[in-house]
Amino acid sequence: MKKKKNIKRILISERLILDSGKTLPEYEIAYETYGKLNKTKSNAILICHALTGDQFCTLKNPINNKKGWWNSLVGPGKVIDTNFFFVICSNVLGGCMGTTGPESINPETKKPYGLGFPVITINDMVKVQYRLVDALNIKKLFAVIGGSMGGMQALEWATSFGHKVHSVIPIASSYRHSAQNIAFHEIGRQAIMADPDWNKGAYYHKKKYPKRGLSVARMIAHITYLSESALQRKFGRNLQNSKFFSFEFETEFQIESYLKHQGFSFVERFDANSYLYITKAMDYFDLSVKKGGLRKALRDKNLSYCFITFSSDWLFPTSETKTIIQSINQYNTKVSFAEIKTDKGHDAFLLHEPNFHSTLKSFITGQKKRFKI
Amino acid sequence: MTKILRNDLQIISNLIEENEKVLDVGCGNGNLIEFLSKEKNVDCKGIEIELEKMNFCLKKGLSVVQGDANYDLNDFSDNSFSTVILSQTIQATIFPERVIKNLIRIGKRAIISFPNFGFWKIRKDFIFSGKMPKNKILPYEWFDTPNIHLCSVNDFIQLCHKNRIKIKDKVLLNENGEKIQSINLFENLISYQVIFCVSKK
């Protein structure tokens, strides 16, 4: 893992009471902002990242020198125009890009938390974001937007802090993690925990960390982000280096090579324990079990929603989003929704998908008029 | 200045009271709901199947869900709107009967407008040419028309009777989109377009 110096963070010297009942004595939030906050502080957009994302949603990520994960969408003149909006993006609680997580030093023991870090929820992540928005002195966000787990956070904002937001934009997301999604996460976690280098989460002081387990977890997860037809289109049954089978167990098919590359490059940038904690937080997410169900959770009539899904996304299928919309429809007309036709699967929200971008841009343009900013 | 609406939409908008809650099924570019929300403070929502038209609505700040009247009306609960509008669309649905039932389930009333296939010129054209009639609002060739369930005023009334649907109001329009006084015996002959306001019995 590369060191994370010079990351912008704030320390919140307050106890954080978590959904589990446990507490963190204090916590740091690593974040990045783009664009300028206007005089009335009405142009702030909070972007929530997905499972393995970070606060560097655009421009160059200083850790890996690559472009930010939503560079195609966020930036000057882009769909989320940083010439106009003040964009905030923070690393989630439990993450490994500077916000307090399992690799952070526990102020009480002066050692990395490891498995001593309490199990967290999406709601806990959002409480921390709320604290950041507060620290930045923003009374009301123009929008909270996020894909996948970022969409879960956006919905949690609608539920817990609806009065602090104008519009909520969950993309390729759901009100809950389905049984199938939990199943895939559990395989990933088991792969990490089966790696001898994991050492029950206490590997920060060692030379080795659970690279193999984490890369297998990533390989499994990566399949769920794509679609069968996209895999077939991109890789087919093509072999990597030869026209003939080798009759050995080395990497042979292009798809094998691709997945291995995904796995190996991932372990360079992500902490295995963070992966355990964040996947667990997603698995626990279910807005419908709150008292009064989804309808009550999303009852704030003043909120304006835009849901976007992708037709080939089988991880967060459109039917999940439709369930949310049905619940909101009864009380609130301000719900917009589009399903973008694509074969790119769940990952489409991160890719160049012109129809997705045009719908999002249209919604943002309309909301700017609606809220007169 | 608000843009002037298409004639039939203008008449539909006159049927809407202030502060209503309206669902426009097949809202297109959103002209009607934009007008209603601005001029009558109506709480509006649209359903539109085409992404481009939907985006056009979103840009205006309107709330629109992408959907198909044939399948997606189930996402709305009973009596969740005061009025549900379906303008110039029923003839293009796959399941008109199911759609109409859904409209009056979701709304306390439904306003449905369509081109009248019983119009005398359509009958004349068919008799003399022996070919599928075409006109300004039905411009398509038979093989590429989206209008797969054309009906006449009488057909619609009959379907309402069959399903115990109450006809609350009926506005007949001539070729210029002007209201015509109802001549009961000949309404099916003389109306070019028709707007029905229906509800549960």
XYZ file of C-alpha atoms in Angstrom:
574
model
C 0.000 0.000 0.000
C 1.256 3.432 -0.922
C 1.596 6.058 1.768
C -0.981 8.792 1.918
C 0.773 11.998 2.787
C -0.563 15.387 1.866
C -4.159 14.264 1.852
C -6.625 16.926 2.872
C -8.393 15.897 6.087
C -10.143 17.310 9.092
C -10.060 15.871 12.552
C -13.355 15.743 14.380
C -12.512 15.536 18.064
C -15.891 14.248 19.090
C -17.162 10.847 19.958
C -19.008 9.184 17.126
C -21.756 6.847 18.231
C -22.190 4.135 15.657
C -25.273 2.104 14.715
C -23.671 -0.918 16.399
C -23.707 0.978 19.709
C -19.920 1.193 19.726
C -18.126 4.509 19.548
C -15.092 6.064 17.965
C -13.371 8.509 20.326
C -12.476 10.816 17.412
C -12.189 10.502 13.667
C -10.618 12.047 10.625
C -12.370 12.746 7.343
C -10.253 12.841 4.199
C -11.909 14.870 1.478
C -11.387 16.805 -1.679
C -13.268 19.769 -3.103
C -13.474 21.091 -6.650
C -14.798 24.440 -7.830
C -15.770 27.369 -5.644
C -18.523 27.758 -3.110
C -20.731 30.692 -4.109
C -21.686 33.546 -1.779
C -25.042 32.069 -0.829
C -23.434 28.625 -0.400
C -26.150 27.150 -2.554
C -24.048 25.436 -5.213
C -22.567 22.531 -3.250
C -22.849 18.988 -4.554
C -21.777 16.053 -2.427
C -20.508 13.099 -4.425
C -20.534 9.749 -2.627
C -18.130 7.108 -3.837
C -18.735 3.411 -4.319
C -17.172 0.437 -2.485
C -13.615 0.876 -3.716
C -13.740 4.545 -4.678
C -12.146 7.491 -2.950
C -12.361 11.250 -2.582
C -10.452 11.893 -5.819
C -13.437 11.853 -8.137
C -11.833 14.027 -10.781
C -8.530 15.565 -11.910
C -5.421 13.584 -11.047
C -5.455 11.227 -8.101
C -2.186 12.135 -6.283
C -1.796 8.625 -4.903
C -1.763 6.681 -8.156
C -1.368 9.561 -10.630
C -4.403 8.345 -12.561
C -7.454 10.362 -13.477
C -10.207 10.493 -10.874
C -12.861 7.769 -11.001
C -15.599 10.122 -12.237
C -13.368 12.294 -14.382
C -15.677 11.774 -17.362
C -18.549 13.332 -15.453
C -17.050 15.850 -13.060
C -14.929 18.838 -14.047
C -14.978 22.223 -15.759
C -17.712 22.271 -18.418
C -18.661 18.658 -17.721
C -22.004 17.223 -16.596
C -21.206 18.139 -13.003
C -19.628 21.431 -13.944
C -17.004 22.556 -11.442
C -17.020 26.017 -13.042
C -20.458 26.347 -11.533
C -20.723 23.856 -8.699
C -18.678 23.353 -5.565
C -18.113 19.612 -5.492
C -17.300 17.821 -2.254
C -16.166 14.223 -2.183
C -14.962 12.452 0.938
C -13.498 9.064 1.632
C -16.037 6.929 3.511
C -15.720 5.924 7.124
C -13.918 2.576 7.213
C -12.089 3.454 4.000
C -8.375 3.437 3.343
C -7.769 6.774 1.684
C -7.338 8.903 4.763
C -10.674 8.764 6.556
C -10.614 6.800 9.794
C -10.746 3.091 9.083
C -9.197 -0.184 10.166
C -5.695 0.855 9.103
C -5.874 4.096 11.122
C -4.152 4.409 14.471
C -6.473 3.803 17.384
C -5.807 6.817 19.664
C -6.369 4.642 22.705
C -3.886 1.862 21.840
C -1.602 3.875 19.507
C -1.730 0.894 17.134
C -3.712 0.317 13.926
C -7.296 -0.653 14.668
C -7.278 -3.781 12.519
C -10.226 -5.898 13.572
C -10.541 -3.677 16.636
C -12.290 -1.208 14.371
C -16.028 -1.324 15.037
C -18.342 -2.645 12.339
C -19.956 0.295 10.553
C -23.062 0.949 8.463
C -23.962 3.153 5.515
C -25.760 5.382 7.993
C -22.516 5.773 9.985
C -20.711 6.820 6.800
C -23.386 9.422 6.135
C -23.265 10.773 9.692
C -19.577 11.445 9.104
C -20.281 13.153 5.764
C -22.904 15.270 7.474
C -20.261 16.400 9.947
C -17.978 17.407 7.075
C -20.714 19.356 5.273
C -21.413 21.090 8.555
C -17.736 21.906 9.052
C -17.696 23.431 5.552
C -20.549 25.669 6.708
C -23.042 24.517 4.110
C -26.632 24.740 5.234
C -28.169 22.933 2.312
C -26.600 20.832 -0.412
C -27.825 21.355 -3.946
C -27.508 17.620 -4.518
C -26.182 14.385 -3.127
C -25.188 12.052 -5.891
C -23.626 8.632 -5.986
C -23.485 5.340 -7.836
C -23.805 1.863 -6.326
C -22.815 2.188 -2.650
C -22.688 5.945 -3.315
C -26.379 5.724 -4.226
C -27.062 3.964 -0.931
C -25.446 6.906 0.832
C -27.527 9.342 -1.214
C -30.692 7.499 -0.137
C -29.483 7.491 3.462
C -29.074 11.265 3.175
C -32.679 11.480 1.976
C -33.792 9.429 4.955
C -31.705 10.926 7.732
C -30.861 14.442 6.588
C -33.505 15.249 3.989
C -33.734 18.825 5.237
C -30.096 19.388 4.254
C -30.546 18.471 0.577
C -32.495 19.694 -2.458
C -32.004 16.773 -4.815
C -30.967 13.190 -4.339
C -29.503 11.284 -7.271
C -28.973 7.551 -6.661
C -27.450 5.796 -9.673
C -27.303 2.023 -10.222
C -28.235 1.517 -6.612
C -30.881 0.109 -4.320
C -32.634 0.563 -0.999
C -31.077 -2.696 0.181
C -28.418 -5.219 -0.599
C -30.027 -8.338 -2.045
C -29.328 -11.919 -0.949
C -27.304 -12.499 -4.103
C -25.217 -9.393 -3.479
C -24.539 -10.423 0.105
C -23.538 -13.858 -1.184
C -20.928 -12.408 -3.540
C -19.568 -10.166 -0.800
C -19.269 -13.079 1.573
C -17.207 -15.053 -0.949
C -14.901 -12.038 -1.206
C -14.568 -11.765 2.550
C -13.909 -15.497 2.889
C -11.187 -15.233 0.259
C -9.472 -12.496 2.286
C -9.834 -14.312 5.578
C -8.563 -17.578 4.075
C -5.318 -15.848 3.100
C -2.681 -16.752 5.744
C -1.201 -13.268 5.359
C -4.441 -11.775 6.624
C -3.481 -12.833 10.141
C -6.889 -11.996 11.609
C -6.581 -8.454 10.375
C -3.283 -7.780 12.145
C -0.918 -7.403 9.199
C -0.094 -3.693 9.223
C 3.187 -4.215 11.040
C 4.213 -7.079 8.764
C 5.892 -7.086 5.397
C 3.177 -9.191 3.848
C -0.471 -8.371 3.576
C -3.285 -10.528 2.190
C -2.718 -9.740 -1.466
C -3.948 -13.056 -2.785
C -7.178 -13.067 -0.817
C -7.974 -9.472 -1.664
C -7.242 -9.957 -5.336
C -9.543 -12.992 -5.490
C -12.227 -10.914 -3.750
C -11.777 -8.230 -6.384
C -11.884 -10.729 -9.248
C -15.189 -12.139 -8.048
C -16.660 -8.711 -7.483
C -15.476 -7.496 -10.862
C -17.529 -10.146 -12.648
C -20.628 -8.837 -10.907
C -19.891 -5.335 -12.220
C -19.998 -6.479 -15.851
C -22.530 -8.345 -17.909
C -22.421 -11.653 -19.707
C -22.822 -10.004 -23.090
C -20.128 -7.394 -22.376
C -17.696 -10.135 -21.321
C -18.494 -12.068 -24.474
C -18.126 -8.961 -26.621
C -14.821 -7.885 -25.068
C -13.108 -11.223 -24.506
C -15.149 -14.024 -25.986
C -13.269 -17.299 -25.697
C -10.121 -15.690 -27.031
C -6.794 -16.963 -25.838
C -4.135 -14.604 -24.582
C -0.940 -15.635 -26.328
C -1.621 -18.658 -28.437
C -4.048 -20.148 -30.872
C -3.927 -23.515 -29.183
C -4.716 -24.813 -25.726
C -1.655 -25.332 -23.578
C -3.219 -28.089 -21.485
C -1.751 -26.450 -18.408
C -3.189 -24.269 -15.651
C -1.440 -21.057 -16.562
C -3.388 -17.948 -17.547
C -4.731 -18.789 -20.947
C -8.025 -17.109 -21.761
C -8.085 -13.330 -22.172
C -10.802 -13.086 -19.562
C -8.535 -14.840 -17.041
C -5.732 -12.428 -17.748
C -8.081 -9.457 -17.455
C -9.474 -10.577 -14.111
C -6.013 -11.285 -12.720
C -4.915 -7.826 -13.772
C -7.959 -6.337 -12.040
C -7.160 -8.290 -8.884
C -3.444 -7.505 -8.763
C -3.782 -3.809 -9.501
C -6.494 -3.516 -6.863
C -4.346 -4.809 -4.012
C -1.859 -2.010 -4.645
C -4.454 0.579 -3.778
C -6.864 -0.992 -1.313
C -6.726 -2.290 2.225
C -8.104 -5.787 2.810
C -9.637 -4.932 6.176
C -11.364 -1.887 4.677
C -12.813 -4.237 2.089
C -14.243 -6.417 4.864
C -15.762 -3.476 6.725
C -17.221 -1.669 3.742
C -18.738 -4.777 2.153
C -20.339 -5.550 5.512
C -21.777 -2.049 5.716
C -23.362 -2.546 2.286
C -24.739 -5.938 3.322
C -26.396 -4.400 6.374
C -28.062 -1.706 4.289
C -31.836 -2.022 4.021
C -33.991 1.085 4.278
C -37.176 -0.983 4.205
C -36.601 -2.464 7.654
C -36.721 0.937 9.289
C -39.944 1.559 11.163
C -42.734 2.343 8.720
C -40.816 0.793 5.832
C -39.495 2.485 2.735
C -42.474 4.805 2.481
C -41.752 6.367 5.815
C -37.992 6.380 5.260
C -38.411 8.395 2.072
C -41.380 10.496 3.074
C -39.723 13.933 2.851
C -41.942 15.729 0.339
C -39.518 18.537 -0.367
C -36.869 16.319 -1.868
C -36.430 16.004 -5.569
C -35.149 12.633 -6.798
C -33.540 11.404 -9.973
C -32.931 7.666 -10.212
C -30.863 6.209 -13.019
C -30.353 2.514 -13.691
C -28.694 0.463 -16.433
C -30.548 -2.249 -18.325
C -27.789 -4.888 -18.065
C -26.970 -4.219 -14.384
C -27.794 -7.482 -12.623
C -26.126 -6.455 -9.363
C -28.494 -3.528 -8.826
C -31.290 -4.299 -11.274
C -33.880 -1.721 -12.297
C -36.577 -3.621 -10.383
C -34.917 -2.605 -7.087
C -35.064 1.064 -8.013
C -38.662 0.679 -9.150
C -39.567 -0.546 -5.680
C -38.163 2.679 -4.249
C -40.023 4.795 -6.788
C -43.306 3.045 -6.019
C -42.830 3.943 -2.373
C -42.076 7.590 -3.047
C -44.759 8.032 -5.719
C -47.574 8.051 -3.245
C -46.398 11.133 -1.367
C -44.021 12.952 -3.629
C -44.371 13.691 -7.340
C -40.801 14.983 -7.615
C -39.293 11.721 -8.746
C -37.612 11.263 -12.082
C -36.250 8.014 -13.380
C -34.551 6.604 -16.445
C -33.217 3.198 -17.340
C -30.273 3.544 -19.695
C -29.986 0.827 -22.328
C -26.474 -0.599 -22.294
C -24.688 -3.938 -22.156
C -21.962 -2.611 -19.861
C -23.552 -3.865 -16.645
C -23.255 -2.244 -13.241
C -19.957 -0.539 -14.137
C -21.790 1.587 -16.708
C -22.122 4.342 -14.107
C -18.336 4.777 -14.193
C -17.978 4.551 -17.957
C -18.550 6.781 -20.935
C -22.285 6.300 -21.378
C -23.656 9.280 -23.351
C -27.341 8.677 -22.578
C -26.618 8.449 -18.854
C -24.640 11.677 -18.999
C -27.316 13.517 -20.985
C -30.084 12.480 -18.588
C -28.062 13.498 -15.559
C -27.132 16.801 -17.172
C -30.777 17.469 -18.053
C -31.876 16.809 -14.488
C -29.186 19.050 -13.004
C -30.045 21.839 -15.479
C -33.718 21.594 -14.538
C -33.018 21.582 -10.817
C -30.810 24.665 -11.155
C -33.860 26.436 -12.573
C -36.144 24.967 -9.967
C -34.023 26.113 -7.049
C -32.953 29.290 -8.801
C -29.231 29.009 -8.271
C -45.301 34.406 -21.845
C -46.209 30.779 -21.636
C -46.128 28.969 -24.945
C -49.500 28.390 -26.519
C -50.562 24.785 -26.209
C -51.801 22.492 -28.921
C -55.575 22.941 -29.152
C -56.580 19.685 -27.516
C -54.050 20.254 -24.736
C -55.485 23.733 -24.179
C -58.929 22.209 -23.744
C -57.567 19.537 -21.417
C -55.829 22.207 -19.344
C -59.155 24.024 -19.010
C -60.587 20.892 -17.425
C -57.894 20.964 -14.702
C -58.538 22.915 -11.511
C -55.911 24.904 -9.643
C -53.690 23.014 -7.163
C -54.578 19.616 -8.545
C -52.188 16.668 -8.564
C -51.819 15.477 -12.132
C -50.107 12.572 -13.864
C -49.577 12.986 -17.610
C -49.056 9.595 -19.221
C -47.033 10.041 -22.405
C -46.137 13.625 -21.571
C -43.825 14.090 -24.573
C -41.893 17.335 -24.313
C -43.843 18.249 -21.194
C -45.691 21.252 -22.642
C -48.936 20.459 -20.857
C -47.461 19.765 -17.424
C -45.174 22.752 -17.713
C -48.199 24.916 -18.456
C -50.244 23.396 -15.632
C -47.521 23.784 -13.030
C -46.798 27.382 -13.994
C -50.312 28.647 -14.632
C -52.398 26.588 -12.243
C -49.919 25.627 -9.561
C -50.617 21.999 -10.330
C -48.365 19.350 -8.773
C -47.381 17.509 -11.931
C -45.602 14.384 -12.940
C -45.046 12.880 -16.358
C -44.403 9.466 -17.817
C -42.536 9.340 -21.107
C -41.102 6.389 -22.986
C -38.530 8.233 -25.122
C -35.350 9.277 -23.346
C -34.804 12.384 -25.480
C -38.255 13.772 -24.742
C -37.834 12.867 -21.115
C -34.523 14.747 -20.957
C -36.259 17.712 -22.531
C -38.742 17.669 -19.635
C -35.987 17.271 -17.041
C -34.207 20.347 -18.412
C -37.343 22.343 -17.681
C -37.257 21.148 -14.088
C -40.230 18.822 -14.563
C -40.409 15.438 -12.849
C -40.679 12.615 -15.317
C -40.236 8.877 -15.098
C -39.282 6.875 -18.103
C -41.996 4.349 -18.649
C -44.509 2.618 -20.846
C -48.244 3.081 -20.313
C -48.746 -0.612 -21.065
C -46.574 -1.870 -18.245
C -45.458 0.832 -15.858
C -48.714 2.237 -14.502
C -48.574 -0.482 -11.852
C -45.888 1.594 -10.129
C -48.570 4.042 -9.015
C -50.928 3.379 -6.153
C -54.704 3.809 -6.107
C -56.078 7.355 -6.081
C -52.617 8.873 -5.849
C -53.505 11.625 -8.342
C -56.579 13.784 -8.761
C -56.393 13.575 -12.566
C -54.504 11.282 -14.910
C -54.142 12.461 -18.510
C -53.582 10.308 -21.563
C -53.587 12.497 -24.649
C -53.410 11.072 -28.176
C -51.860 7.869 -26.892
C -54.559 5.289 -26.158
C -54.663 4.254 -29.825
C -50.960 3.406 -29.670
C -51.115 1.197 -26.579
C -50.910 -2.585 -26.716
C -53.507 -3.083 -23.983
C -55.943 -0.143 -24.163
C -58.472 -1.742 -21.831
C -55.879 -2.456 -19.139
C -54.467 1.046 -19.557
C -57.856 2.739 -19.129
C -58.621 0.669 -16.030
C -55.245 1.664 -14.606
C -55.827 5.350 -15.333
C -59.033 5.486 -13.315
C -57.453 3.398 -10.574
C -54.540 5.821 -10.147
C -56.560 8.996 -10.600
C -59.869 10.078 -9.208
C -60.632 10.796 -12.836
C -58.915 10.302 -16.175
C -58.869 12.559 -19.206
C -58.354 10.619 -22.415
C -58.103 12.194 -25.853
C -57.816 10.384 -29.167
C -58.394 10.775 -32.903
C -61.886 9.586 -33.819
C -61.733 6.821 -36.397
C -65.461 7.187 -36.961
C -64.986 10.681 -38.472
C -66.913 10.965 -41.740
C -63.889 11.856 -43.872
C -62.076 8.768 -42.668
C -65.081 6.658 -43.582
C -65.337 8.373 -46.974
C -61.633 7.932 -47.687
C -61.813 4.264 -46.914
C -64.923 3.720 -48.995
C -63.531 5.499 -52.037
C -59.870 4.553 -51.916
C -60.249 1.177 -50.264
C -57.009 1.923 -48.414
C -56.203 2.644 -44.771
C -57.122 6.288 -44.163
C -54.538 8.940 -43.345
C -54.932 12.512 -42.169
C -53.076 15.218 -40.248
C -53.132 13.419 -36.904
C -53.006 9.932 -38.398
C -50.227 10.444 -40.945
C -48.701 6.970 -40.942
C -48.768 4.156 -43.467
C -50.604 1.050 -42.232
C -47.355 -0.924 -41.998
C -45.396 1.501 -39.864
C -48.060 3.132 -37.752
C -47.721 3.188 -33.966
C -51.519 3.458 -33.875
C -52.440 -0.180 -33.509
C -55.722 0.288 -31.631
C -57.641 3.017 -33.371
C -61.217 3.419 -32.248
C -64.254 5.580 -32.779
C -66.268 7.593 -30.275
C -68.834 4.796 -30.202
C -66.182 2.124 -29.646
C -64.832 4.035 -26.667
C -68.268 4.556 -25.144
C -68.982 0.852 -25.549
C -65.729 -0.087 -23.781
C -66.642 2.242 -20.907
C -70.060 0.600 -20.556
C -68.500 -2.847 -20.602
C -66.126 -1.918 -17.778
C -68.677 0.101 -15.794
C -66.660 3.275 -16.334
C -68.501 6.521 -15.795
C -68.291 9.100 -18.587
C -68.270 12.423 -16.750
C -67.613 14.724 -19.642
C -66.963 14.641 -23.354
C -65.512 17.342 -25.606
C -65.715 16.971 -29.378
C -63.308 18.770 -31.687
C -63.507 19.542 -35.396
C -60.645 19.439 -37.869
C -59.443 22.856 -36.719
C -59.300 21.657 -33.145
C -62.315 23.768 -32.205
C -65.004 22.603 -29.841
C -68.213 21.491 -31.511
C -71.596 21.356 -29.880
C -72.583 17.797 -29.269
C -75.193 16.518 -31.666
C -75.718 13.182 -30.023
C -76.841 11.282 -33.076
C -73.961 12.440 -35.244
C -71.104 12.965 -32.823
C -69.283 9.926 -34.086
C -69.517 11.253 -37.625
C -68.585 14.863 -37.068
C -65.809 14.753 -34.497
C -62.232 14.644 -35.686
C -60.803 14.352 -32.190
C -62.477 13.695 -28.872
C -61.625 14.240 -25.222
C -63.302 12.037 -22.624
C -63.299 12.605 -18.916
C -64.017 9.324 -17.132
C -63.991 7.894 -13.629
C -64.931 4.861 -11.576
C -68.686 4.414 -11.178
